[in-house]
């Protein structure tokens, strides 16, 4: 495989594990709510089940990556995620839906964490490209799913999951093929000790990213339905916004290139989370179609740069053999926040009778996390990876 193609081929795993498995839920959620008569807390629970699977997968990766290596966990994770997405379209049972969402999250953790480590072997630019690959899923679903529901109604949501699963199959194959051409950063069975205390601001910032961003992604489409744009079909509003998210995600490596180059501190996370916070809050202050679309542009340009910032920080500050375990630890903290976020935002929205309340809290959490990450300095032993 051409070395120039490797980062983009690997990024298919990010598209599957996040762009499709996690973010497509927001587009399908309103139809599922209508057909299955779900309240906001139940809708949030399905995403929390996904987040719980992601958390368990991240915790398992901490113990397994040093024994098995990154590539086996990467391969197993992407296959499990793809199978779970297909199964989601084959049932209307809420319990089974929660199980399949859980399994999709469990597999996504291995694919996302270990894929980021493998991309790190190829360099900082490859890290940014890998995470921006999630935009493939967002662009595809944004361009197609709103019109599917416009034409066939809310009963079409199982077909949406089946179509997503079908697209994920070739992406998974290409990602696994690319992973075969990337060397492991450390030999399986090798244990490398590292201290987490000097990384605390970055880790807390990433936890708050997981807590805050997921509320926006989970409920922004439902918010659009509550606040329709006059004179435009709802499908057009949703499709343009989600497509803008995907396009800006794919452009993010170019936009953030100078911010990431040579940085071993918390500034990349601060910068990307600040832009993300502004994007999440924008529809509340500019509740017009222009505000919504600008929100999509800002969120798309920044949301996947936060995990790219965390991965770059781990690569720059930890020994090479500790990249897998280090990234698994920071991702576990993120996953805890991501688990709390949907139910918390759903509860706040149910209590206040408006999705705007949950979105406002999520924007405030993101800004707070950005300010904490700004306190991060390079680890004392030096910023160069060993």
mmCIF file of C-alpha atoms in Angstrom:
data_model
loop_
_atom_site.group_PDB
_atom_site.id
_atom_site.type_symbol
_atom_site.label_atom_id
_atom_site.label_comp_id
_atom_site.label_asym_id
_atom_site.label_seq_id
_atom_site.Cartn_x
_atom_site.Cartn_y
_atom_site.Cartn_z
ATOM 1 C CA UNK A 1 0.000 0.000 0.000
ATOM 2 C CA UNK A 2 1.297 3.454 -0.933
ATOM 3 C CA UNK A 3 2.713 5.131 2.230
ATOM 4 C CA UNK A 4 0.858 8.343 1.378
ATOM 5 C CA UNK A 5 -2.424 6.426 1.427
ATOM 6 C CA UNK A 6 -1.804 4.634 4.746
ATOM 7 C CA UNK A 7 -3.131 7.381 7.096
ATOM 8 C CA UNK A 8 -6.334 7.758 5.061
ATOM 9 C CA UNK A 9 -6.838 3.995 4.840
ATOM 10 C CA UNK A 10 -6.360 3.726 8.606
ATOM 11 C CA UNK A 11 -8.832 6.572 9.077
ATOM 12 C CA UNK A 12 -11.578 4.266 7.821
ATOM 13 C CA UNK A 13 -11.533 2.831 11.341
ATOM 14 C CA UNK A 14 -12.264 6.285 12.767
ATOM 15 C CA UNK A 15 -15.117 6.643 10.275
ATOM 16 C CA UNK A 16 -16.589 3.306 11.371
ATOM 17 C CA UNK A 17 -16.028 3.583 15.131
ATOM 18 C CA UNK A 18 -17.033 7.238 15.525
ATOM 19 C CA UNK A 19 -18.420 8.796 12.350
ATOM 20 C CA UNK A 20 -20.918 5.965 11.849
ATOM 21 C CA UNK A 21 -21.196 4.054 15.149
ATOM 22 C CA UNK A 22 -21.449 7.099 17.406
ATOM 23 C CA UNK A 23 -22.406 10.205 15.456
ATOM 24 C CA UNK A 24 -24.926 8.705 13.037
ATOM 25 C CA UNK A 25 -27.098 7.983 16.073
ATOM 26 C CA UNK A 26 -27.930 11.677 16.321
ATOM 27 C CA UNK A 27 -29.396 11.641 12.803
ATOM 28 C CA UNK A 28 -31.372 8.445 13.372
ATOM 29 C CA UNK A 29 -32.463 9.300 16.932
ATOM 30 C CA UNK A 30 -35.552 11.414 16.073
ATOM 31 C CA UNK A 31 -36.968 8.634 13.895
ATOM 32 C CA UNK A 32 -36.240 6.020 16.576
ATOM 33 C CA UNK A 33 -37.843 8.231 19.219
ATOM 34 C CA UNK A 34 -40.998 8.586 17.158
ATOM 35 C CA UNK A 35 -41.310 4.928 16.169
ATOM 36 C CA UNK A 36 -40.322 3.472 19.548
ATOM 37 C CA UNK A 37 -41.950 6.231 21.697
ATOM 38 C CA UNK A 38 -38.718 7.043 23.553
ATOM 39 C CA UNK A 39 -38.364 9.983 25.931
ATOM 40 C CA UNK A 40 -35.110 11.979 26.073
ATOM 41 C CA UNK A 41 -33.743 9.950 28.982
ATOM 42 C CA UNK A 42 -34.352 6.663 27.127
ATOM 43 C CA UNK A 43 -32.797 8.098 23.983
ATOM 44 C CA UNK A 44 -29.819 9.213 26.038
ATOM 45 C CA UNK A 45 -29.618 5.747 27.592
ATOM 46 C CA UNK A 46 -29.072 4.105 24.212
ATOM 47 C CA UNK A 47 -26.120 6.394 23.636
ATOM 48 C CA UNK A 48 -24.938 5.820 27.197
ATOM 49 C CA UNK A 49 -24.993 2.060 26.507
ATOM 50 C CA UNK A 50 -22.680 2.780 23.592
ATOM 51 C CA UNK A 51 -20.497 4.896 25.855
ATOM 52 C CA UNK A 52 -20.412 2.182 28.547
ATOM 53 C CA UNK A 53 -19.172 -0.268 25.938
ATOM 54 C CA UNK A 54 -16.554 2.247 24.887
ATOM 55 C CA UNK A 55 -15.490 2.696 28.509
ATOM 56 C CA UNK A 56 -15.178 -1.043 29.102
ATOM 57 C CA UNK A 57 -13.256 -1.385 25.838
ATOM 58 C CA UNK A 58 -10.882 1.399 26.834
ATOM 59 C CA UNK A 59 -10.281 -0.152 30.265
ATOM 60 C CA UNK A 60 -9.683 -3.548 28.679
ATOM 61 C CA UNK A 61 -7.229 -1.991 26.250
ATOM 62 C CA UNK A 62 -5.109 -0.737 29.172
ATOM 63 C CA UNK A 63 -4.475 -4.332 30.257
ATOM 64 C CA UNK A 64 -4.442 -6.031 26.871
ATOM 65 C CA UNK A 65 -2.450 -3.726 24.628
ATOM 66 C CA UNK A 66 0.901 -4.468 26.268
ATOM 67 C CA UNK A 67 0.214 -8.232 26.110
ATOM 68 C CA UNK A 68 -1.260 -8.495 22.612
ATOM 69 C CA UNK A 69 -0.095 -5.368 20.809
ATOM 70 C CA UNK A 70 -2.159 -2.702 19.068
ATOM 71 C CA UNK A 71 -2.863 -4.420 15.747
ATOM 72 C CA UNK A 72 -4.924 -7.413 17.045
ATOM 73 C CA UNK A 73 -7.087 -5.112 19.184
ATOM 74 C CA UNK A 74 -7.491 -2.730 16.260
ATOM 75 C CA UNK A 75 -8.631 -5.524 13.919
ATOM 76 C CA UNK A 76 -10.997 -7.138 16.427
ATOM 77 C CA UNK A 77 -12.485 -3.783 17.381
ATOM 78 C CA UNK A 78 -13.361 -2.663 13.891
ATOM 79 C CA UNK A 79 -14.925 -6.040 12.997
ATOM 80 C CA UNK A 80 -17.052 -6.089 16.175
ATOM 81 C CA UNK A 81 -18.240 -2.528 15.569
ATOM 82 C CA UNK A 82 -19.296 -3.250 11.987
ATOM 83 C CA UNK A 83 -21.214 -6.398 12.975
ATOM 84 C CA UNK A 84 -22.971 -4.551 15.825
ATOM 85 C CA UNK A 85 -24.103 -1.766 13.478
ATOM 86 C CA UNK A 86 -25.703 -4.297 11.137
ATOM 87 C CA UNK A 87 -27.449 -6.040 14.050
ATOM 88 C CA UNK A 88 -28.859 -2.686 15.256
ATOM 89 C CA UNK A 89 -30.976 -2.545 12.121
ATOM 90 C CA UNK A 90 -32.456 -5.997 12.719
ATOM 91 C CA UNK A 91 -34.469 -5.387 15.913
ATOM 92 C CA UNK A 92 -37.046 -3.052 17.478
ATOM 93 C CA UNK A 93 -36.471 -4.357 20.999
ATOM 94 C CA UNK A 94 -35.089 -1.664 23.305
ATOM 95 C CA UNK A 95 -32.999 -4.138 25.316
ATOM 96 C CA UNK A 96 -31.391 -5.622 22.215
ATOM 97 C CA UNK A 97 -30.791 -2.153 20.808
ATOM 98 C CA UNK A 98 -28.962 -1.242 24.007
ATOM 99 C CA UNK A 99 -26.866 -4.440 23.774
ATOM 100 C CA UNK A 100 -25.896 -3.761 20.177
ATOM 101 C CA UNK A 101 -25.078 -0.147 20.973
ATOM 102 C CA UNK A 102 -22.921 -1.440 23.834
ATOM 103 C CA UNK A 103 -21.086 -3.877 21.542
ATOM 104 C CA UNK A 104 -20.521 -1.143 18.963
ATOM 105 C CA UNK A 105 -18.901 0.981 21.668
ATOM 106 C CA UNK A 106 -16.842 -1.941 22.953
ATOM 107 C CA UNK A 107 -15.360 -2.555 19.523
ATOM 108 C CA UNK A 108 -14.967 1.129 18.745
ATOM 109 C CA UNK A 109 -12.643 1.616 21.709
ATOM 110 C CA UNK A 110 -10.066 -0.830 20.402
ATOM 111 C CA UNK A 111 -10.328 0.480 16.853
ATOM 112 C CA UNK A 112 -10.101 4.148 17.860
ATOM 113 C CA UNK A 113 -7.394 3.885 20.531
ATOM 114 C CA UNK A 114 -5.121 1.431 18.748
ATOM 115 C CA UNK A 115 -5.750 3.091 15.397
ATOM 116 C CA UNK A 116 -4.533 6.358 16.891
ATOM 117 C CA UNK A 117 -1.403 4.625 18.179
ATOM 118 C CA UNK A 118 -0.681 3.067 14.780
ATOM 119 C CA UNK A 119 -1.198 6.460 13.144
ATOM 120 C CA UNK A 120 1.252 7.918 15.672
ATOM 121 C CA UNK A 121 3.929 5.579 14.349
ATOM 122 C CA UNK A 122 3.521 7.327 10.979
ATOM 123 C CA UNK A 123 3.863 10.840 12.459
ATOM 124 C CA UNK A 124 1.871 13.774 13.826
ATOM 125 C CA UNK A 125 0.245 14.552 10.481
ATOM 126 C CA UNK A 126 -1.007 10.966 10.273
ATOM 127 C CA UNK A 127 -2.582 11.345 13.727
ATOM 128 C CA UNK A 128 -4.573 14.371 12.585
ATOM 129 C CA UNK A 129 -5.566 12.638 9.337
ATOM 130 C CA UNK A 130 -6.652 9.500 11.211
ATOM 131 C CA UNK A 131 -9.057 11.315 13.502
ATOM 132 C CA UNK A 132 -10.376 13.584 10.764
ATOM 133 C CA UNK A 133 -11.380 10.442 8.869
ATOM 134 C CA UNK A 134 -14.467 10.375 11.088
ATOM 135 C CA UNK A 135 -15.778 13.058 8.761
ATOM 136 C CA UNK A 136 -16.251 10.389 6.089
ATOM 137 C CA UNK A 137 -19.035 8.901 8.170
ATOM 138 C CA UNK A 138 -20.549 12.260 9.032
ATOM 139 C CA UNK A 139 -20.526 13.501 5.434
ATOM 140 C CA UNK A 140 -22.043 10.277 4.108
ATOM 141 C CA UNK A 141 -24.802 10.082 6.698
ATOM 142 C CA UNK A 142 -25.482 13.804 6.557
ATOM 143 C CA UNK A 143 -25.954 13.750 2.801
ATOM 144 C CA UNK A 144 -28.206 10.658 2.759
ATOM 145 C CA UNK A 145 -30.095 9.959 5.986
ATOM 146 C CA UNK A 146 -32.239 13.117 6.312
ATOM 147 C CA UNK A 147 -33.608 12.511 2.818
ATOM 148 C CA UNK A 148 -34.223 8.835 3.606
ATOM 149 C CA UNK A 149 -36.498 9.871 6.470
ATOM 150 C CA UNK A 150 -38.055 12.645 4.391
ATOM 151 C CA UNK A 151 -39.057 10.142 1.695
ATOM 152 C CA UNK A 152 -39.924 7.054 3.764
ATOM 153 C CA UNK A 153 -40.714 8.410 7.216
ATOM 154 C CA UNK A 154 -39.623 7.422 10.689
ATOM 155 C CA UNK A 155 -40.235 3.707 10.076
ATOM 156 C CA UNK A 156 -37.128 3.657 7.847
ATOM 157 C CA UNK A 157 -34.640 3.894 10.727
ATOM 158 C CA UNK A 158 -33.700 0.144 10.619
ATOM 159 C CA UNK A 159 -32.768 0.555 6.944
ATOM 160 C CA UNK A 160 -30.511 3.430 7.923
ATOM 161 C CA UNK A 161 -28.519 1.177 10.272
ATOM 162 C CA UNK A 162 -28.319 -1.597 7.690
ATOM 163 C CA UNK A 163 -27.054 0.815 5.027
ATOM 164 C CA UNK A 164 -24.455 2.156 7.450
ATOM 165 C CA UNK A 165 -23.296 -1.381 8.217
ATOM 166 C CA UNK A 166 -22.934 -2.109 4.516
ATOM 167 C CA UNK A 167 -20.748 0.969 3.992
ATOM 168 C CA UNK A 168 -18.601 0.050 6.999
ATOM 169 C CA UNK A 169 -17.633 -3.342 5.561
ATOM 170 C CA UNK A 170 -15.230 -2.056 2.848
ATOM 171 C CA UNK A 171 -13.926 0.683 5.168
ATOM 172 C CA UNK A 172 -13.083 -1.989 7.740
ATOM 173 C CA UNK A 173 -11.299 -4.121 5.160
ATOM 174 C CA UNK A 174 -9.128 -1.220 3.963
ATOM 175 C CA UNK A 175 -8.291 -0.209 7.546
ATOM 176 C CA UNK A 176 -7.205 -3.718 8.483
ATOM 177 C CA UNK A 177 -5.088 -3.925 5.321
ATOM 178 C CA UNK A 178 -3.422 -0.602 6.176
ATOM 179 C CA UNK A 179 -2.706 -1.710 9.737
ATOM 180 C CA UNK A 180 -0.650 -4.613 8.423
ATOM 181 C CA UNK A 181 1.842 -2.114 6.967
ATOM 182 C CA UNK A 182 2.424 -0.198 10.238
ATOM 183 C CA UNK A 183 5.004 -1.380 12.764
ATOM 184 C CA UNK A 184 4.059 -1.857 16.418
ATOM 185 C CA UNK A 185 5.464 0.962 18.602
ATOM 186 C CA UNK A 186 6.533 -1.619 21.201
ATOM 187 C CA UNK A 187 6.978 -5.372 21.383
ATOM 188 C CA UNK A 188 3.957 -7.264 22.821
ATOM 189 C CA UNK A 189 4.656 -8.320 26.391
ATOM 190 C CA UNK A 190 6.854 -5.284 27.079
ATOM 191 C CA UNK A 191 5.805 -3.176 30.086
ATOM 192 C CA UNK A 192 6.879 0.462 30.326
ATOM 193 C CA UNK A 193 6.129 2.396 33.511
ATOM 194 C CA UNK A 194 5.134 6.074 33.285
ATOM 195 C CA UNK A 195 3.792 8.672 35.708
ATOM 196 C CA UNK A 196 0.326 10.091 35.072
ATOM 197 C CA UNK A 197 0.457 12.961 37.597
ATOM 198 C CA UNK A 198 2.318 15.421 35.313
ATOM 199 C CA UNK A 199 -0.380 14.848 32.667
ATOM 200 C CA UNK A 200 -3.324 15.730 34.919
ATOM 201 C CA UNK A 201 -4.502 18.976 33.220
ATOM 202 C CA UNK A 202 -4.565 17.306 29.811
ATOM 203 C CA UNK A 203 -6.355 14.263 31.203
ATOM 204 C CA UNK A 204 -8.993 16.342 33.029
ATOM 205 C CA UNK A 205 -9.543 18.435 29.916
ATOM 206 C CA UNK A 206 -10.119 15.288 27.874
ATOM 207 C CA UNK A 207 -12.573 13.957 30.474
ATOM 208 C CA UNK A 208 -14.564 17.187 30.194
ATOM 209 C CA UNK A 209 -14.464 16.928 26.402
ATOM 210 C CA UNK A 210 -16.180 13.537 26.665
ATOM 211 C CA UNK A 211 -18.690 14.964 29.128
ATOM 212 C CA UNK A 212 -19.556 18.022 27.032
ATOM 213 C CA UNK A 213 -19.335 17.220 23.332
ATOM 214 C CA UNK A 214 -21.595 14.160 23.373
ATOM 215 C CA UNK A 215 -24.658 16.155 24.454
ATOM 216 C CA UNK A 216 -24.350 18.363 21.370
ATOM 217 C CA UNK A 217 -23.860 15.427 19.017
ATOM 218 C CA UNK A 218 -26.691 13.420 20.590
ATOM 219 C CA UNK A 219 -29.378 16.084 20.672
ATOM 220 C CA UNK A 220 -28.590 18.800 18.101
ATOM 221 C CA UNK A 221 -30.764 17.178 15.411
ATOM 222 C CA UNK A 222 -33.672 16.869 17.846
ATOM 223 C CA UNK A 223 -33.090 20.549 18.725
ATOM 224 C CA UNK A 224 -33.340 21.443 15.045
ATOM 225 C CA UNK A 225 -36.714 19.723 14.862
ATOM 226 C CA UNK A 226 -37.886 21.747 17.860
ATOM 227 C CA UNK A 227 -36.641 24.970 16.227
ATOM 228 C CA UNK A 228 -37.437 24.604 12.501
ATOM 229 C CA UNK A 229 -36.107 27.096 9.956
ATOM 230 C CA UNK A 230 -38.961 28.874 8.140
ATOM 231 C CA UNK A 231 -39.140 28.291 4.408
ATOM 232 C CA UNK A 232 -36.777 25.315 4.244
ATOM 233 C CA UNK A 233 -37.550 21.576 4.342
ATOM 234 C CA UNK A 234 -36.298 20.028 7.623
ATOM 235 C CA UNK A 235 -34.361 17.432 5.644
ATOM 236 C CA UNK A 236 -32.428 20.159 3.816
ATOM 237 C CA UNK A 237 -31.524 21.955 7.054
ATOM 238 C CA UNK A 238 -30.296 18.744 8.691
ATOM 239 C CA UNK A 239 -28.484 17.457 5.618
ATOM 240 C CA UNK A 240 -26.604 20.704 5.012
ATOM 241 C CA UNK A 241 -25.594 21.025 8.656
ATOM 242 C CA UNK A 242 -24.364 17.428 9.014
ATOM 243 C CA UNK A 243 -22.607 17.564 5.656
ATOM 244 C CA UNK A 244 -20.873 20.773 6.767
ATOM 245 C CA UNK A 245 -19.738 18.918 9.893
ATOM 246 C CA UNK A 246 -18.270 16.147 7.764
ATOM 247 C CA UNK A 247 -16.602 18.443 5.221
ATOM 248 C CA UNK A 248 -14.970 20.574 7.912
ATOM 249 C CA UNK A 249 -13.754 17.455 9.702
ATOM 250 C CA UNK A 250 -11.998 16.337 6.532
ATOM 251 C CA UNK A 251 -10.474 19.811 6.102
ATOM 252 C CA UNK A 252 -9.331 19.987 9.731
ATOM 253 C CA UNK A 253 -5.816 18.559 9.106
ATOM 254 C CA UNK A 254 -5.066 21.575 6.913
ATOM 255 C CA UNK A 255 -6.636 24.116 9.274
ATOM 256 C CA UNK A 256 -4.876 22.868 12.424
ATOM 257 C CA UNK A 257 -1.518 21.872 10.969
ATOM 258 C CA UNK A 258 0.479 24.751 12.475
ATOM 259 C CA UNK A 259 -1.195 24.475 15.874
ATOM 260 C CA UNK A 260 -0.123 20.845 16.300
ATOM 261 C CA UNK A 261 3.395 21.025 14.888
ATOM 262 C CA UNK A 262 6.071 20.789 17.583
ATOM 263 C CA UNK A 263 3.683 21.200 20.567
ATOM 264 C CA UNK A 264 4.065 19.019 23.656
ATOM 265 C CA UNK A 265 1.834 21.098 25.973
ATOM 266 C CA UNK A 266 -1.926 21.573 26.369
ATOM 267 C CA UNK A 267 -2.376 24.390 23.850
ATOM 268 C CA UNK A 268 -3.701 22.211 20.961
ATOM 269 C CA UNK A 269 -6.408 20.813 23.231
ATOM 270 C CA UNK A 270 -7.228 24.273 24.574
ATOM 271 C CA UNK A 271 -7.527 25.748 21.082
ATOM 272 C CA UNK A 272 -9.653 22.944 19.627
ATOM 273 C CA UNK A 273 -11.967 22.741 22.666
ATOM 274 C CA UNK A 274 -12.454 26.520 22.683
ATOM 275 C CA UNK A 275 -13.620 26.465 19.066
ATOM 276 C CA UNK A 276 -15.821 23.458 19.836
ATOM 277 C CA UNK A 277 -17.415 25.247 22.798
ATOM 278 C CA UNK A 278 -18.182 28.275 20.647
ATOM 279 C CA UNK A 279 -19.749 26.060 17.992
ATOM 280 C CA UNK A 280 -21.893 24.207 20.538
ATOM 281 C CA UNK A 281 -23.194 27.462 22.041
ATOM 282 C CA UNK A 282 -23.814 29.299 18.767
ATOM 283 C CA UNK A 283 -27.361 27.986 18.059
ATOM 284 C CA UNK A 284 -28.450 29.221 21.488
ATOM 285 C CA UNK A 285 -27.265 32.781 20.828
ATOM 286 C CA UNK A 286 -28.011 32.848 17.087
ATOM 287 C CA UNK A 287 -31.146 30.654 16.766
ATOM 288 C CA UNK A 288 -31.369 31.093 13.007
ATOM 289 C CA UNK A 289 -30.480 28.835 10.106
ATOM 290 C CA UNK A 290 -27.258 30.817 9.674
ATOM 291 C CA UNK A 291 -26.340 30.218 13.308
ATOM 292 C CA UNK A 292 -27.042 26.498 13.012
ATOM 293 C CA UNK A 293 -24.934 26.073 9.895
ATOM 294 C CA UNK A 294 -22.069 28.127 11.332
ATOM 295 C CA UNK A 295 -22.306 25.937 14.419
ATOM 296 C CA UNK A 296 -21.860 22.852 12.245
ATOM 297 C CA UNK A 297 -18.814 24.404 10.578
ATOM 298 C CA UNK A 298 -17.123 25.229 13.909
ATOM 299 C CA UNK A 299 -17.934 21.880 15.516
ATOM 300 C CA UNK A 300 -16.827 19.932 12.448
ATOM 301 C CA UNK A 301 -13.544 21.837 12.278
ATOM 302 C CA UNK A 302 -12.690 21.120 15.920
ATOM 303 C CA UNK A 303 -14.438 18.071 17.399
ATOM 304 C CA UNK A 304 -11.964 15.443 16.179
ATOM 305 C CA UNK A 305 -8.968 17.654 16.767
ATOM 306 C CA UNK A 306 -9.445 17.194 20.513
ATOM 307 C CA UNK A 307 -8.663 13.421 20.428
ATOM 308 C CA UNK A 308 -5.909 14.235 17.931
ATOM 309 C CA UNK A 309 -4.498 16.688 20.492
ATOM 310 C CA UNK A 310 -4.650 14.058 23.250
ATOM 311 C CA UNK A 311 -2.922 11.484 21.054
ATOM 312 C CA UNK A 312 -0.224 13.941 19.981
ATOM 313 C CA UNK A 313 0.371 14.828 23.636
ATOM 314 C CA UNK A 314 0.812 11.162 24.579
ATOM 315 C CA UNK A 315 3.154 10.611 21.637
ATOM 316 C CA UNK A 316 5.267 13.652 22.502
ATOM 317 C CA UNK A 317 5.522 13.017 26.242
ATOM 318 C CA UNK A 318 5.523 9.250 26.864
ATOM 319 C CA UNK A 319 8.042 6.560 25.907
ATOM 320 C CA UNK A 320 7.182 4.919 22.607
ATOM 321 C CA UNK A 321 6.309 1.555 24.175
ATOM 322 C CA UNK A 322 3.833 3.303 26.524
ATOM 323 C CA UNK A 323 1.774 4.976 23.793
ATOM 324 C CA UNK A 324 -0.889 2.253 23.787
ATOM 325 C CA UNK A 325 -1.414 2.129 27.558
ATOM 326 C CA UNK A 326 -1.136 5.916 27.892
ATOM 327 C CA UNK A 327 -3.743 6.553 25.237
ATOM 328 C CA UNK A 328 -5.990 3.861 26.742
ATOM 329 C CA UNK A 329 -5.834 5.592 30.137
ATOM 330 C CA UNK A 330 -6.690 9.026 28.774
ATOM 331 C CA UNK A 331 -9.435 7.507 26.617
ATOM 332 C CA UNK A 332 -10.920 5.764 29.663
ATOM 333 C CA UNK A 333 -11.308 9.147 31.341
ATOM 334 C CA UNK A 334 -12.899 10.497 28.168
ATOM 335 C CA UNK A 335 -15.230 7.478 28.073
ATOM 336 C CA UNK A 336 -16.373 8.080 31.663
ATOM 337 C CA UNK A 337 -17.361 11.616 30.703
ATOM 338 C CA UNK A 338 -19.011 10.380 27.525
ATOM 339 C CA UNK A 339 -21.027 7.864 29.553
ATOM 340 C CA UNK A 340 -22.400 10.525 31.871
ATOM 341 C CA UNK A 341 -23.030 13.152 29.205
ATOM 342 C CA UNK A 342 -26.065 11.854 27.240
ATOM 343 C CA UNK A 343 -28.157 10.871 30.262
ATOM 344 C CA UNK A 344 -27.143 14.040 32.102
ATOM 345 C CA UNK A 345 -28.059 16.276 29.180
ATOM 346 C CA UNK A 346 -31.281 14.315 28.628
ATOM 347 C CA UNK A 347 -32.216 14.670 32.308
ATOM 348 C CA UNK A 348 -31.523 18.415 32.257
ATOM 349 C CA UNK A 349 -33.546 18.805 29.061
ATOM 350 C CA UNK A 350 -36.459 16.768 30.464
ATOM 351 C CA UNK A 351 -36.394 18.747 33.722
ATOM 352 C CA UNK A 352 -36.346 22.152 32.005
ATOM 353 C CA UNK A 353 -38.574 21.109 29.138
ATOM 354 C CA UNK A 354 -36.076 22.277 26.537
ATOM 355 C CA UNK A 355 -33.048 20.834 24.784
ATOM 356 C CA UNK A 356 -31.443 24.278 24.884
ATOM 357 C CA UNK A 357 -30.694 23.859 28.596
ATOM 358 C CA UNK A 358 -28.698 20.663 28.022
ATOM 359 C CA UNK A 359 -26.835 22.182 25.083
ATOM 360 C CA UNK A 360 -25.960 25.274 27.109
ATOM 361 C CA UNK A 361 -24.502 23.194 29.933
ATOM 362 C CA UNK A 362 -22.461 21.125 27.466
ATOM 363 C CA UNK A 363 -20.934 24.285 25.938
ATOM 364 C CA UNK A 364 -19.977 25.544 29.411
ATOM 365 C CA UNK A 365 -18.355 22.208 30.284
ATOM 366 C CA UNK A 366 -16.315 22.281 27.070
ATOM 367 C CA UNK A 367 -15.041 25.790 27.766
ATOM 368 C CA UNK A 368 -14.071 24.830 31.326
ATOM 369 C CA UNK A 369 -12.155 21.814 30.031
ATOM 370 C CA UNK A 370 -10.336 23.981 27.502
ATOM 371 C CA UNK A 371 -9.132 26.337 30.229
ATOM 372 C CA UNK A 372 -7.911 23.429 32.373
ATOM 373 C CA UNK A 373 -6.010 21.913 29.422
ATOM 374 C CA UNK A 374 -4.253 25.248 28.907
ATOM 375 C CA UNK A 375 -2.473 24.650 32.233
ATOM 376 C CA UNK A 376 -0.712 21.571 30.839
ATOM 377 C CA UNK A 377 3.041 21.810 30.359
ATOM 378 C CA UNK A 378 5.399 19.269 28.755
ATOM 379 C CA UNK A 379 6.344 16.414 31.058
ATOM 380 C CA UNK A 380 9.516 17.111 33.067
ATOM 381 C CA UNK A 381 11.610 14.405 31.389
ATOM 382 C CA UNK A 382 11.330 16.259 28.072
ATOM 383 C CA UNK A 383 8.919 16.502 25.220
ATOM 384 C CA UNK A 384 10.605 14.075 22.824
ATOM 385 C CA UNK A 385 9.089 10.624 22.533
ATOM 386 C CA UNK A 386 11.386 7.747 23.418
#
